[in-house]
JSON list of C-alpha atoms in Angstrom, two decimals:
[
{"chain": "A", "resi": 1, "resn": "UNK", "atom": "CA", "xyz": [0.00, 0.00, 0.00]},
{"chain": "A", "resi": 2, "resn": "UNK", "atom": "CA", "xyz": [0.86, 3.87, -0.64]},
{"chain": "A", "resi": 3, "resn": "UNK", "atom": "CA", "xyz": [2.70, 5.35, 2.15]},
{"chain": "A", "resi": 4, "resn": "UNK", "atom": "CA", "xyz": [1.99, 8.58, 4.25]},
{"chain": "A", "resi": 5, "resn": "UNK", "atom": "CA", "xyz": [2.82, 11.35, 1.05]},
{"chain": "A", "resi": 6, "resn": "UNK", "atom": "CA", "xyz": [4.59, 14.63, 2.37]},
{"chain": "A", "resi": 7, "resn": "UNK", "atom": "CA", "xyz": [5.53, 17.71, 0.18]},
{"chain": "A", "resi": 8, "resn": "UNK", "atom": "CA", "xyz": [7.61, 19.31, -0.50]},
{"chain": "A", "resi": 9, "resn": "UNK", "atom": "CA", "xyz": [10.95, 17.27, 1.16]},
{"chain": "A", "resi": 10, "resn": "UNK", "atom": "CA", "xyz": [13.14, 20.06, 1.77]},
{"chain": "A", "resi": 11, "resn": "UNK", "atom": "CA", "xyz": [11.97, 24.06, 1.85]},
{"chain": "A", "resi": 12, "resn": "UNK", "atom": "CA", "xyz": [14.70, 26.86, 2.93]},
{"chain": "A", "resi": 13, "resn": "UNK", "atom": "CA", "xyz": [13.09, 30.33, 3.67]},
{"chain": "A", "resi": 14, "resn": "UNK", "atom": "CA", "xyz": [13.88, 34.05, 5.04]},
{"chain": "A", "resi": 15, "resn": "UNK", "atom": "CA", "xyz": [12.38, 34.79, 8.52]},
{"chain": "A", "resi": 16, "resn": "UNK", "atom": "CA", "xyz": [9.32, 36.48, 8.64]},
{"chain": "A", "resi": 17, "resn": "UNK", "atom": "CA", "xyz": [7.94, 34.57, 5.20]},
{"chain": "A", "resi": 18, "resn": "UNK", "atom": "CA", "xyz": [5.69, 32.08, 5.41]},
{"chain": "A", "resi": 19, "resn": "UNK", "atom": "CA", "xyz": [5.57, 28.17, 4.38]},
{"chain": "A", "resi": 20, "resn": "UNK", "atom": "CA", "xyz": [3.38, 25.61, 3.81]},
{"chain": "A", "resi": 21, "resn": "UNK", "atom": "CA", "xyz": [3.28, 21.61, 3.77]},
{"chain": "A", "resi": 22, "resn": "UNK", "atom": "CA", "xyz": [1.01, 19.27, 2.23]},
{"chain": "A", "resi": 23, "resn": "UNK", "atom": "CA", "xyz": [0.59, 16.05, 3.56]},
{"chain": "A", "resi": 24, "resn": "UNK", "atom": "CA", "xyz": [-1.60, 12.89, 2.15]},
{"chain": "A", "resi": 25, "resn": "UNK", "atom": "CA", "xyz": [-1.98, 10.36, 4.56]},
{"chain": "A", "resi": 26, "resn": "UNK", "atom": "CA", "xyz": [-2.50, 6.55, 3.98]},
{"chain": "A", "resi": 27, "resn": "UNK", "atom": "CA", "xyz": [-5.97, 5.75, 2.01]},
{"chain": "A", "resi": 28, "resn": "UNK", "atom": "CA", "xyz": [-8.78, 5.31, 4.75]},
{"chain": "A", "resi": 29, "resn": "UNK", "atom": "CA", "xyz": [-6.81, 6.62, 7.69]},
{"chain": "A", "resi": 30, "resn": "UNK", "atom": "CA", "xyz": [-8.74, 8.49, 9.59]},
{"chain": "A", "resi": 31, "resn": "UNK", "atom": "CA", "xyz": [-6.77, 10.22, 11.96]},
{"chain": "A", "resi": 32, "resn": "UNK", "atom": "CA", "xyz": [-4.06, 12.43, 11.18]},
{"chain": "A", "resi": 33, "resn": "UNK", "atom": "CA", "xyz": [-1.24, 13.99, 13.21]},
{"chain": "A", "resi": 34, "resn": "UNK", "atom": "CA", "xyz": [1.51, 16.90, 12.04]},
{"chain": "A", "resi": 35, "resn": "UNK", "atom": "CA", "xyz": [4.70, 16.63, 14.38]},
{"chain": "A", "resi": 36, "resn": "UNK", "atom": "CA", "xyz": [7.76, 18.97, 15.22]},
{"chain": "A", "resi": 37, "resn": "UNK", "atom": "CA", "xyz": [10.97, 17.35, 15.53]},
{"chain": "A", "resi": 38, "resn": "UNK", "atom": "CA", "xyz": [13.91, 19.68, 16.15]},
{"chain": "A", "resi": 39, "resn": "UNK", "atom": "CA", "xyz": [17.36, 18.51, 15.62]},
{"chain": "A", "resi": 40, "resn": "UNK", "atom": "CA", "xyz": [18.47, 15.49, 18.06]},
{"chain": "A", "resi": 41, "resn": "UNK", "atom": "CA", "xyz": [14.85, 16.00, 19.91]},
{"chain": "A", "resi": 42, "resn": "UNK", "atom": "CA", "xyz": [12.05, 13.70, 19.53]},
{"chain": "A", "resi": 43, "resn": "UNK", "atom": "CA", "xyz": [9.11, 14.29, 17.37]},
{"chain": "A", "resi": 44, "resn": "UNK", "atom": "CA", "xyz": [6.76, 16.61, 19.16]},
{"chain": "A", "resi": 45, "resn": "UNK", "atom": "CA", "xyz": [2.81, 16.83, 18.51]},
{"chain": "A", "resi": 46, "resn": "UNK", "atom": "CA", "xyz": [1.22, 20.20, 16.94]},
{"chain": "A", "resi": 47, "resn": "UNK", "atom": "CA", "xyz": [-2.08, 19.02, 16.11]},
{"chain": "A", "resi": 48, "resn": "UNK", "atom": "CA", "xyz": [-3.87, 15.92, 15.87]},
{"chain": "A", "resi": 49, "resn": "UNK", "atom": "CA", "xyz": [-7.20, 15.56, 13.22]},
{"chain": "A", "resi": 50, "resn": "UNK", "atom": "CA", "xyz": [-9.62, 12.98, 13.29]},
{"chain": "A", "resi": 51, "resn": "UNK", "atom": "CA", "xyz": [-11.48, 13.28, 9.82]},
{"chain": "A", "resi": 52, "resn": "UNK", "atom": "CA", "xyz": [-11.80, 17.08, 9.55]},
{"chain": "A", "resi": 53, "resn": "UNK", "atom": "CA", "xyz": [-12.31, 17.73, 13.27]},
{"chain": "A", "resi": 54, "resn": "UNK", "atom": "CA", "xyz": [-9.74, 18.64, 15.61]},
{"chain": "A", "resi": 55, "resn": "UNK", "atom": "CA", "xyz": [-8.80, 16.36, 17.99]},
{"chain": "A", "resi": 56, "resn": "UNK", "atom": "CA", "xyz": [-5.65, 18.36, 19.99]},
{"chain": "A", "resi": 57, "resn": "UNK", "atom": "CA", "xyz": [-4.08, 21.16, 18.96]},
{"chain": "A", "resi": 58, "resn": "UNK", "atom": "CA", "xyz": [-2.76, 22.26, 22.69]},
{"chain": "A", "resi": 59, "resn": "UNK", "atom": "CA", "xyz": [0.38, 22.48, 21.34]},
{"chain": "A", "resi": 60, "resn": "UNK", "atom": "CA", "xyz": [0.47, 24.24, 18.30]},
{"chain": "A", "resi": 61, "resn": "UNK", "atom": "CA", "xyz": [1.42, 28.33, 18.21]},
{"chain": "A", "resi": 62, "resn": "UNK", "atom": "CA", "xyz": [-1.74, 29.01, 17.03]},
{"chain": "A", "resi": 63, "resn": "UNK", "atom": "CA", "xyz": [-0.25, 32.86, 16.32]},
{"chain": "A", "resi": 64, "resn": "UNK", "atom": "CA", "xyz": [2.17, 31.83, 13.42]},
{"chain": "A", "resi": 65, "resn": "UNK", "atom": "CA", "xyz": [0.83, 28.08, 12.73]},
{"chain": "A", "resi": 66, "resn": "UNK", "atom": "CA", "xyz": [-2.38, 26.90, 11.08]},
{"chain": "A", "resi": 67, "resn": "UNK", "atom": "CA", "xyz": [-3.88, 23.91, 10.09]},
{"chain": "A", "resi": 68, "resn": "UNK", "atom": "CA", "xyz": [-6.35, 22.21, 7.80]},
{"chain": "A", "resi": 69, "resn": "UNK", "atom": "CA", "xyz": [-7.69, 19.44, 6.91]},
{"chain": "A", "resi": 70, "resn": "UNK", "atom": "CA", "xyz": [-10.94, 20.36, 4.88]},
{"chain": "A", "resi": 71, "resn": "UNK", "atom": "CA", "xyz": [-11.81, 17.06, 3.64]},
{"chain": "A", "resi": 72, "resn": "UNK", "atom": "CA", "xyz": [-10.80, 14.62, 6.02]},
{"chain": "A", "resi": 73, "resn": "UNK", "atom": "CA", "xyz": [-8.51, 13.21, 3.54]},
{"chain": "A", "resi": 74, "resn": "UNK", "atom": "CA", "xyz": [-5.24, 15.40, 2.96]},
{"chain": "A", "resi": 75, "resn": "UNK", "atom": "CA", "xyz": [-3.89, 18.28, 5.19]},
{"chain": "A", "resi": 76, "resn": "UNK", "atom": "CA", "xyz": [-1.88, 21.15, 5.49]},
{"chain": "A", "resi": 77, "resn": "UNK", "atom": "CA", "xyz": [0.05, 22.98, 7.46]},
{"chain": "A", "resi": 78, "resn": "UNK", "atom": "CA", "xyz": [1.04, 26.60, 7.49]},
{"chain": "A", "resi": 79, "resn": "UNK", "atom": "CA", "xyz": [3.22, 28.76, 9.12]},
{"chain": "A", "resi": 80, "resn": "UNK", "atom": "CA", "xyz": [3.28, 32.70, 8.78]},
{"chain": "A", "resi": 81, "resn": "UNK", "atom": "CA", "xyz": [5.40, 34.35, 9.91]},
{"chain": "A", "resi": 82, "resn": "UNK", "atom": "CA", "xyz": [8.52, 31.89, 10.39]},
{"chain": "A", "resi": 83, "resn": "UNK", "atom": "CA", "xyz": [10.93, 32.44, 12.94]},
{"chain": "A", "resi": 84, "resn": "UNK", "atom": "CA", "xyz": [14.63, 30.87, 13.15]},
{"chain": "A", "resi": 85, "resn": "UNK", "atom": "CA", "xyz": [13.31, 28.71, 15.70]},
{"chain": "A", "resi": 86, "resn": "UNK", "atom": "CA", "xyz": [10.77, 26.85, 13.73]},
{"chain": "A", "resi": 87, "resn": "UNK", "atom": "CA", "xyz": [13.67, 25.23, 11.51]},
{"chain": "A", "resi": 88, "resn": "UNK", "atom": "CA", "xyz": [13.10, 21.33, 11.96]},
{"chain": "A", "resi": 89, "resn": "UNK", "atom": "CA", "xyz": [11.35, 18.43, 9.93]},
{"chain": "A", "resi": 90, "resn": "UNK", "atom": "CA", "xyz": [7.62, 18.51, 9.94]},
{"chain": "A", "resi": 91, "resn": "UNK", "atom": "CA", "xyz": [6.34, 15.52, 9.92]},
{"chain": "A", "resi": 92, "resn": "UNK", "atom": "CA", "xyz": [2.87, 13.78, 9.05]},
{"chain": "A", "resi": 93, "resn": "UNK", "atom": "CA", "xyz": [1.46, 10.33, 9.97]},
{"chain": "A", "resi": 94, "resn": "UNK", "atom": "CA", "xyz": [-2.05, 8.54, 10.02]},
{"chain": "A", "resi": 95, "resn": "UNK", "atom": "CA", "xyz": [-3.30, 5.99, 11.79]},
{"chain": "A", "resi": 96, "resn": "UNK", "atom": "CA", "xyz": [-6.64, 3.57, 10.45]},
{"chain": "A", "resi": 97, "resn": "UNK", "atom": "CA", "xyz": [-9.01, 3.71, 13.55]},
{"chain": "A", "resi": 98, "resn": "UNK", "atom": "CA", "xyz": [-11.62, 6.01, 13.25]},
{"chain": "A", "resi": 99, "resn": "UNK", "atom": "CA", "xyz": [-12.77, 5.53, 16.73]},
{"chain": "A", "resi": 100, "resn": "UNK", "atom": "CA", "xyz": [-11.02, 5.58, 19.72]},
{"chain": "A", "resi": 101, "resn": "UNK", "atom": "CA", "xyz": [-10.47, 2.71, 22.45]},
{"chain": "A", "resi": 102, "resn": "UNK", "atom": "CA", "xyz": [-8.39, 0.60, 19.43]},
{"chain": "A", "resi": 103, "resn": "UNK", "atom": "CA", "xyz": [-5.11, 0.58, 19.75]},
{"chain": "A", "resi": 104, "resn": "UNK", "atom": "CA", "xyz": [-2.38, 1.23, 16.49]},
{"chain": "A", "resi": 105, "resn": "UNK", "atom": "CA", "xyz": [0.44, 2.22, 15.24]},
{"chain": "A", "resi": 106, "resn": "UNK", "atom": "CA", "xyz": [1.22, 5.83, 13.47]},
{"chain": "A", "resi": 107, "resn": "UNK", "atom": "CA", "xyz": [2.40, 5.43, 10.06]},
{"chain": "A", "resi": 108, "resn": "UNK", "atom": "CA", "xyz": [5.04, 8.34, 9.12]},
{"chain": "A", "resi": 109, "resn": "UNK", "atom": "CA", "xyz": [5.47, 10.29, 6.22]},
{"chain": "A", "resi": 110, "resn": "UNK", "atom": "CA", "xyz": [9.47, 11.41, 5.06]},
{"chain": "A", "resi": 111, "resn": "UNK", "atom": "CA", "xyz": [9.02, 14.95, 6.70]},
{"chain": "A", "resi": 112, "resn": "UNK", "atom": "CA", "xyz": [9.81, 18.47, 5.07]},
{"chain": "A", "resi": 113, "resn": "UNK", "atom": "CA", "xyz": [13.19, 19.64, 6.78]},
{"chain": "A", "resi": 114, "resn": "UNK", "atom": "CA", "xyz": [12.24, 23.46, 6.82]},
{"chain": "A", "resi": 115, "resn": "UNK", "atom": "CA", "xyz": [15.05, 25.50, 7.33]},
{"chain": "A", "resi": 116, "resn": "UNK", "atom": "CA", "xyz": [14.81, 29.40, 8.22]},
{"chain": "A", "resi": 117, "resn": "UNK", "atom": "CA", "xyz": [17.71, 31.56, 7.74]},
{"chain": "B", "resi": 1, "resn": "UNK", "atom": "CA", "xyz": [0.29, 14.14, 30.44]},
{"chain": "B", "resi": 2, "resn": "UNK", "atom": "CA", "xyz": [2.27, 11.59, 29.29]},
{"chain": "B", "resi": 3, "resn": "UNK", "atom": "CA", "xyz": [6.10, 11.79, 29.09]},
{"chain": "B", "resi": 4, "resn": "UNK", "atom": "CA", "xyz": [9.06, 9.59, 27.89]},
{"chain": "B", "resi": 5, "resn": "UNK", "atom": "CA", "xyz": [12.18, 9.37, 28.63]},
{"chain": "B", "resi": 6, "resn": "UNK", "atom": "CA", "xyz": [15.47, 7.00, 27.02]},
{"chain": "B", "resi": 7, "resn": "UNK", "atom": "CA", "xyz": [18.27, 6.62, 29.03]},
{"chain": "B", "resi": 8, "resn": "UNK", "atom": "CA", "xyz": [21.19, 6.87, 26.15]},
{"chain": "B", "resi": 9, "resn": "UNK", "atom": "CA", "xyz": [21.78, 9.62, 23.66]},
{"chain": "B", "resi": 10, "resn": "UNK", "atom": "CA", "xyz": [24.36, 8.57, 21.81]},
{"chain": "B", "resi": 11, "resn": "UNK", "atom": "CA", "xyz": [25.37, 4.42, 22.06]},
{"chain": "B", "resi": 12, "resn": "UNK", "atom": "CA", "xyz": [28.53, 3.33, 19.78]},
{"chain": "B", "resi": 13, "resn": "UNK", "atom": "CA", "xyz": [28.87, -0.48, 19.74]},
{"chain": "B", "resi": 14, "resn": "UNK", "atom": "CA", "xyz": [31.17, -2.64, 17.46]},
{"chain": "B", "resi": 15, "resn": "UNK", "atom": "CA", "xyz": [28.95, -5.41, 15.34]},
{"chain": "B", "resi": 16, "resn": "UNK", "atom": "CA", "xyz": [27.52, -8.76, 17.22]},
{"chain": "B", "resi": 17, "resn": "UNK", "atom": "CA", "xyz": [28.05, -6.92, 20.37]},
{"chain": "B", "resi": 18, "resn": "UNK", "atom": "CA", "xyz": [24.59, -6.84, 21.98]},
{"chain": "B", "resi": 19, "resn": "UNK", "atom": "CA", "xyz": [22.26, -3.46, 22.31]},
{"chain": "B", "resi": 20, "resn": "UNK", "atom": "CA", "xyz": [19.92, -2.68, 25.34]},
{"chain": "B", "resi": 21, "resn": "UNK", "atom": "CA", "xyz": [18.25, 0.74, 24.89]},
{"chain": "B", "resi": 22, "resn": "UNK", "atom": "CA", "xyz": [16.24, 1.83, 28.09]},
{"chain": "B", "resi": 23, "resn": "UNK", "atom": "CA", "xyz": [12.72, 3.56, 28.10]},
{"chain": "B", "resi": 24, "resn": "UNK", "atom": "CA", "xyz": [11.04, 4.82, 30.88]},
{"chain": "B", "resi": 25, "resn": "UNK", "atom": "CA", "xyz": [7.39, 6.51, 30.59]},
{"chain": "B", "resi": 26, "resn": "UNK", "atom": "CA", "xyz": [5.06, 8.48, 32.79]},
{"chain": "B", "resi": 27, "resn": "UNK", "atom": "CA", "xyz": [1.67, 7.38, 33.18]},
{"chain": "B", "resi": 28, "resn": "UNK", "atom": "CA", "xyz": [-0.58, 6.07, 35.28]},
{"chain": "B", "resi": 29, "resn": "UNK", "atom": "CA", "xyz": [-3.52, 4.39, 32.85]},
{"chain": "B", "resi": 30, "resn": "UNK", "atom": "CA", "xyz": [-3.53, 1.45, 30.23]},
{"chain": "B", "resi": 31, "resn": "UNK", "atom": "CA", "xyz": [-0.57, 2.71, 27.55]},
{"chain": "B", "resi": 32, "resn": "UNK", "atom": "CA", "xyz": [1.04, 0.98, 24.64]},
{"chain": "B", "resi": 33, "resn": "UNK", "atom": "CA", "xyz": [3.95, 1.50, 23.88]},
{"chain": "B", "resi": 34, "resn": "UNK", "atom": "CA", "xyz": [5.76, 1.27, 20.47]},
{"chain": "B", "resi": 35, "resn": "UNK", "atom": "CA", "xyz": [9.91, 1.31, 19.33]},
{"chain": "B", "resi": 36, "resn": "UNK", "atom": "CA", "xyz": [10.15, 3.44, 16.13]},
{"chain": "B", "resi": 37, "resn": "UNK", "atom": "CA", "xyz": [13.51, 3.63, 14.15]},
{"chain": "B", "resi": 38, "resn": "UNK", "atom": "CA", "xyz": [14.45, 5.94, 11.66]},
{"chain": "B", "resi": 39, "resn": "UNK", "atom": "CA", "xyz": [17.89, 5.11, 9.15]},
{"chain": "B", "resi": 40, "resn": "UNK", "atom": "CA", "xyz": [19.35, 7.94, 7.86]},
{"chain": "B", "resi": 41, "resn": "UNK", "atom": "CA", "xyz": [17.68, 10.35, 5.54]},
{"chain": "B", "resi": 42, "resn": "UNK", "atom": "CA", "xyz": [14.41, 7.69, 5.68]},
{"chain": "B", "resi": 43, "resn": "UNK", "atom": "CA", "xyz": [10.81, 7.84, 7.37]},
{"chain": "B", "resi": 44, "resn": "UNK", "atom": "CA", "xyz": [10.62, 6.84, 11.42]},
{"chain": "B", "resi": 45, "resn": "UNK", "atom": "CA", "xyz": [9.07, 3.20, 11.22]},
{"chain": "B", "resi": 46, "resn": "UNK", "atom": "CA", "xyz": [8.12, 0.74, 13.45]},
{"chain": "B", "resi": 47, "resn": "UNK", "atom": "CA", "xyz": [10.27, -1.90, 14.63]},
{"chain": "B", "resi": 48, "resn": "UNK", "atom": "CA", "xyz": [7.59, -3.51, 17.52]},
{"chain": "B", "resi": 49, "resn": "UNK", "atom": "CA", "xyz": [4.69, -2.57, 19.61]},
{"chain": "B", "resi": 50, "resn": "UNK", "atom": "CA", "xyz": [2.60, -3.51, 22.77]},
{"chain": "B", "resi": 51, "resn": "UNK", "atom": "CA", "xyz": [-0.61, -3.75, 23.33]},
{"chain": "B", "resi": 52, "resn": "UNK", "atom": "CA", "xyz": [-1.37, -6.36, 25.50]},
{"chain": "B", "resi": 53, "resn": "UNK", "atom": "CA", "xyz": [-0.62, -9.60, 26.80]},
{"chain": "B", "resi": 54, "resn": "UNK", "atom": "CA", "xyz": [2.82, -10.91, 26.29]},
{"chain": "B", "resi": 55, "resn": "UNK", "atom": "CA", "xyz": [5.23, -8.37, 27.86]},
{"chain": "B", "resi": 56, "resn": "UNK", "atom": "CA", "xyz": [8.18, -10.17, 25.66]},
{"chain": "B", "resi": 57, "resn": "UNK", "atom": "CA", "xyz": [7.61, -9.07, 21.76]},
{"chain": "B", "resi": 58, "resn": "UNK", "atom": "CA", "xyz": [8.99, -9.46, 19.12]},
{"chain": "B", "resi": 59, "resn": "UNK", "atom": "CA", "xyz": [10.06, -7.27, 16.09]},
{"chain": "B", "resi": 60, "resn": "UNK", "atom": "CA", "xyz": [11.52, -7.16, 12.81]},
{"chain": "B", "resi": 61, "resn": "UNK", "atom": "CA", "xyz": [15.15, -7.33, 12.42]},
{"chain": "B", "resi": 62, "resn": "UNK", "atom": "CA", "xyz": [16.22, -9.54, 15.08]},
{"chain": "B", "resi": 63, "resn": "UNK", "atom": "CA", "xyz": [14.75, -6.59, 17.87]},
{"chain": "B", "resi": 64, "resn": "UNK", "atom": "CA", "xyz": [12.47, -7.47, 20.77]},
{"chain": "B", "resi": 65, "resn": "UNK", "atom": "CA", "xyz": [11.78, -5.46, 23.26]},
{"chain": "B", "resi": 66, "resn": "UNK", "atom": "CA", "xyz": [10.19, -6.13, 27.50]},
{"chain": "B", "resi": 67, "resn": "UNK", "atom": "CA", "xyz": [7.29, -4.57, 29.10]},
{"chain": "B", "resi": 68, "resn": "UNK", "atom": "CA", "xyz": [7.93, -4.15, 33.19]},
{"chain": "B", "resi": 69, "resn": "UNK", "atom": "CA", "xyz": [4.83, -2.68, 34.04]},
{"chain": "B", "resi": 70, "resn": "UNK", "atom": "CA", "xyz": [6.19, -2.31, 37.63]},
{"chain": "B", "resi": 71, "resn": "UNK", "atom": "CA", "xyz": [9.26, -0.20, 36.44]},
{"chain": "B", "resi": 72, "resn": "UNK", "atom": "CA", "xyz": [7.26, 1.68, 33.99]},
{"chain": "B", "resi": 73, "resn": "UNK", "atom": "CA", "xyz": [10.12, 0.64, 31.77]},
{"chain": "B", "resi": 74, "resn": "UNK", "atom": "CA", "xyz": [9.82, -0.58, 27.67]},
{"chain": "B", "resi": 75, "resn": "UNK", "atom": "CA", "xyz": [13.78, -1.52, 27.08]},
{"chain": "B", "resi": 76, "resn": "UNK", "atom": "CA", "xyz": [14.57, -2.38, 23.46]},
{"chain": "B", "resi": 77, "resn": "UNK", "atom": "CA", "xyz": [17.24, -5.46, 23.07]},
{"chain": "B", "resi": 78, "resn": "UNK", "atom": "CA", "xyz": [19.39, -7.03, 20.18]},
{"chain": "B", "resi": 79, "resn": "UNK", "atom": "CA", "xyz": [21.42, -10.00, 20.99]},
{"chain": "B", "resi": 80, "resn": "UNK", "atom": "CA", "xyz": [23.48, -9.31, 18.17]},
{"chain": "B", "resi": 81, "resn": "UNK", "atom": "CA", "xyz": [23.54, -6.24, 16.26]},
{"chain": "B", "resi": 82, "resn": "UNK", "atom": "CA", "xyz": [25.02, -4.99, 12.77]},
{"chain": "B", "resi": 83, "resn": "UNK", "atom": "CA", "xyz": [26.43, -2.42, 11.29]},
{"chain": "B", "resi": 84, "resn": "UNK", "atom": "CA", "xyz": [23.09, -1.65, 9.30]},
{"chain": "B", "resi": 85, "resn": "UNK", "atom": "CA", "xyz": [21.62, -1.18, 12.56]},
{"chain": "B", "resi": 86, "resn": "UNK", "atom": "CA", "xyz": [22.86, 2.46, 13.07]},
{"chain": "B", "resi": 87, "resn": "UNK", "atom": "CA", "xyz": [20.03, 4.61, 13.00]},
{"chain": "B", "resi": 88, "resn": "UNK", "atom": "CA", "xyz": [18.24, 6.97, 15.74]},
{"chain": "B", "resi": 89, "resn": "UNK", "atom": "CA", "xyz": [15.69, 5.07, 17.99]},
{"chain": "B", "resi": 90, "resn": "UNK", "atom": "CA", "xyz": [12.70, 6.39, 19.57]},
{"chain": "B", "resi": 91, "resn": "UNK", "atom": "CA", "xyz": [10.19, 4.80, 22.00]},
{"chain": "B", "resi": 92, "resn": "UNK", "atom": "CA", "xyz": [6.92, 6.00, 22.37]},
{"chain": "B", "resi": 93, "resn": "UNK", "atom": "CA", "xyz": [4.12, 5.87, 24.17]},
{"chain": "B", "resi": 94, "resn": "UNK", "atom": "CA", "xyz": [-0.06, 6.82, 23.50]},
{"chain": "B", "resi": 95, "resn": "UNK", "atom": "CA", "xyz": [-3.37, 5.69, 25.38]},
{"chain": "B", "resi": 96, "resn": "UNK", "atom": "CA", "xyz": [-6.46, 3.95, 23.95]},
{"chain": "B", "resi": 97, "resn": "UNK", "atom": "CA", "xyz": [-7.97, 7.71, 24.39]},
{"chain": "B", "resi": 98, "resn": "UNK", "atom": "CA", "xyz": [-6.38, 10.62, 23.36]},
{"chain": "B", "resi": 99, "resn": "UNK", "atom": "CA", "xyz": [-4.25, 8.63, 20.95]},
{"chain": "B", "resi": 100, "resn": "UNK", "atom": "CA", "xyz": [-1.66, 10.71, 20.60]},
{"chain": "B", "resi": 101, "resn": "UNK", "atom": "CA", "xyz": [1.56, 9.42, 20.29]},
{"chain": "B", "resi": 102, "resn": "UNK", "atom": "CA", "xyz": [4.33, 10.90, 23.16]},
{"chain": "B", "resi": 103, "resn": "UNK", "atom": "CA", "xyz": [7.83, 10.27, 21.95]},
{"chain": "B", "resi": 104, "resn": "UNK", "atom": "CA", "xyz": [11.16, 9.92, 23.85]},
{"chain": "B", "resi": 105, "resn": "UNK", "atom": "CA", "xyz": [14.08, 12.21, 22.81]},
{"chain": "B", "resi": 106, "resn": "UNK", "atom": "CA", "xyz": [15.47, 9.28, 20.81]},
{"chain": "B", "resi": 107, "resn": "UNK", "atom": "CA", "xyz": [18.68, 7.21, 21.46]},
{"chain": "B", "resi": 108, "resn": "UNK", "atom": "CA", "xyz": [21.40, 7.29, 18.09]},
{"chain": "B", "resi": 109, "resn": "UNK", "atom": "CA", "xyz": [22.71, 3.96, 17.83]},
{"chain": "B", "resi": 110, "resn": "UNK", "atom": "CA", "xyz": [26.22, 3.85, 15.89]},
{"chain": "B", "resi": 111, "resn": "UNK", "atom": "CA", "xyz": [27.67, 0.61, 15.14]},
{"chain": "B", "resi": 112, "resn": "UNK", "atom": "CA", "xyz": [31.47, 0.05, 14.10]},
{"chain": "B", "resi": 113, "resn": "UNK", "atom": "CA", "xyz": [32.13, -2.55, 11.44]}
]
């Protein structure tokens, strides 16, 4: 089967722009999650979709970063402005379940490595 | 909230020496608890997972990894590892619930041919 699709793999940008990534998760996944991982950290949640809805989004700046996913099938994510502190690799991943109380595994997308100079 | 924590950052080992990477999480409900790995310039992917039962299970590549519910603890072994094993480990943790996946800083495994 067709793997978690991220886009674009590698994006290098001037503070203050903005960015975006696409992200296409595994056919019939339900729930989608975009993570932060910073160099030699682990991957860190921003927001977590199930279908269209939000699920958890606690940790996501919600005054430079946005996030969409209108269709319950692909998602993006945007961030405007950047700041040198948001350079790391954005990741996607999906899991099936569409319920909770079933436990799975996240399947992981290659990441965009965003870097802001 | 859930945390996780590994007890290496950086482990070099020489091949067929064996590998024990320790995980420790924080929480006090019904987890499972997964071992990702991620080879450079490639996607994190699973080596094993636990759900229930068995506390022994078994991966791909040779890896299988303990549950001590006691300790909190989900340490990753490899009798015998190879030099295709470098990579950057992670252990992670998420509830039946919330379902979000909590990850450990990661553990970089080099080994020396």
């Amino acid at each position: 089967e067709a793997g978690v699709a991220q886009s674009p793999r590698y994006k290098i940008i001037e503070k203050r722009q903005s960015v975006a990534f696409w992200c296409n998760p595994i056919s019939g996944h339900a729930t989608l999650y975009w993570y932060q991982q910073i160099l030699g950290q682990g991957p860190k949640l921003l927001i977590q979709f199930q279908n269209n809805g939000v699920v958890d989004d606690s940790q996501l700046p919600k005054d430079r970063f946005s996030a969409e996913r209108l269709k319950g099938v692909d998602s993006t994510l945007k961030i405007q402005p950047a700041k040198l502190e948001d350079s790391a690799v954005y990741l996607c991943a999906s899991t099936q379940h569409r319920t909770a109380l079933v436990a799975t595994e996240a399947f992981f997308g290659q990441g965009t490595r965003l870097t802001v100079v | 909230a859930q945390s996780v924590s590994q007890h290496n950052h950086h482990v070099i080992l020489s091949e067929a020496a064996s590998l024990e990477l320790g995980c420790n999480y924080s929480y006090g409900g019904t987890v499972n608890l997964f071992w990702y790995v991620q080879y450079p310039g490639q996607h994190l992917q699973l080596l094993l997972k636990y759900f229930s039962g068995d506390p022994l299970v078994k991966g791909i590549k040779g890896f299988e990894a303990e549950f001590i519910k006691s300790k909190f603890s989900f340490n990753l072994r490899k009798p015998s590892v190879q030099w295709s094993d470098t990579a950057e480990y992670f252990c992670a943790v998420n509830d039946n619930y919330g379902q979000n996946f909590v990850f450990g800083p990661g553990t970089r495994l080099s080994v020396l041919p």
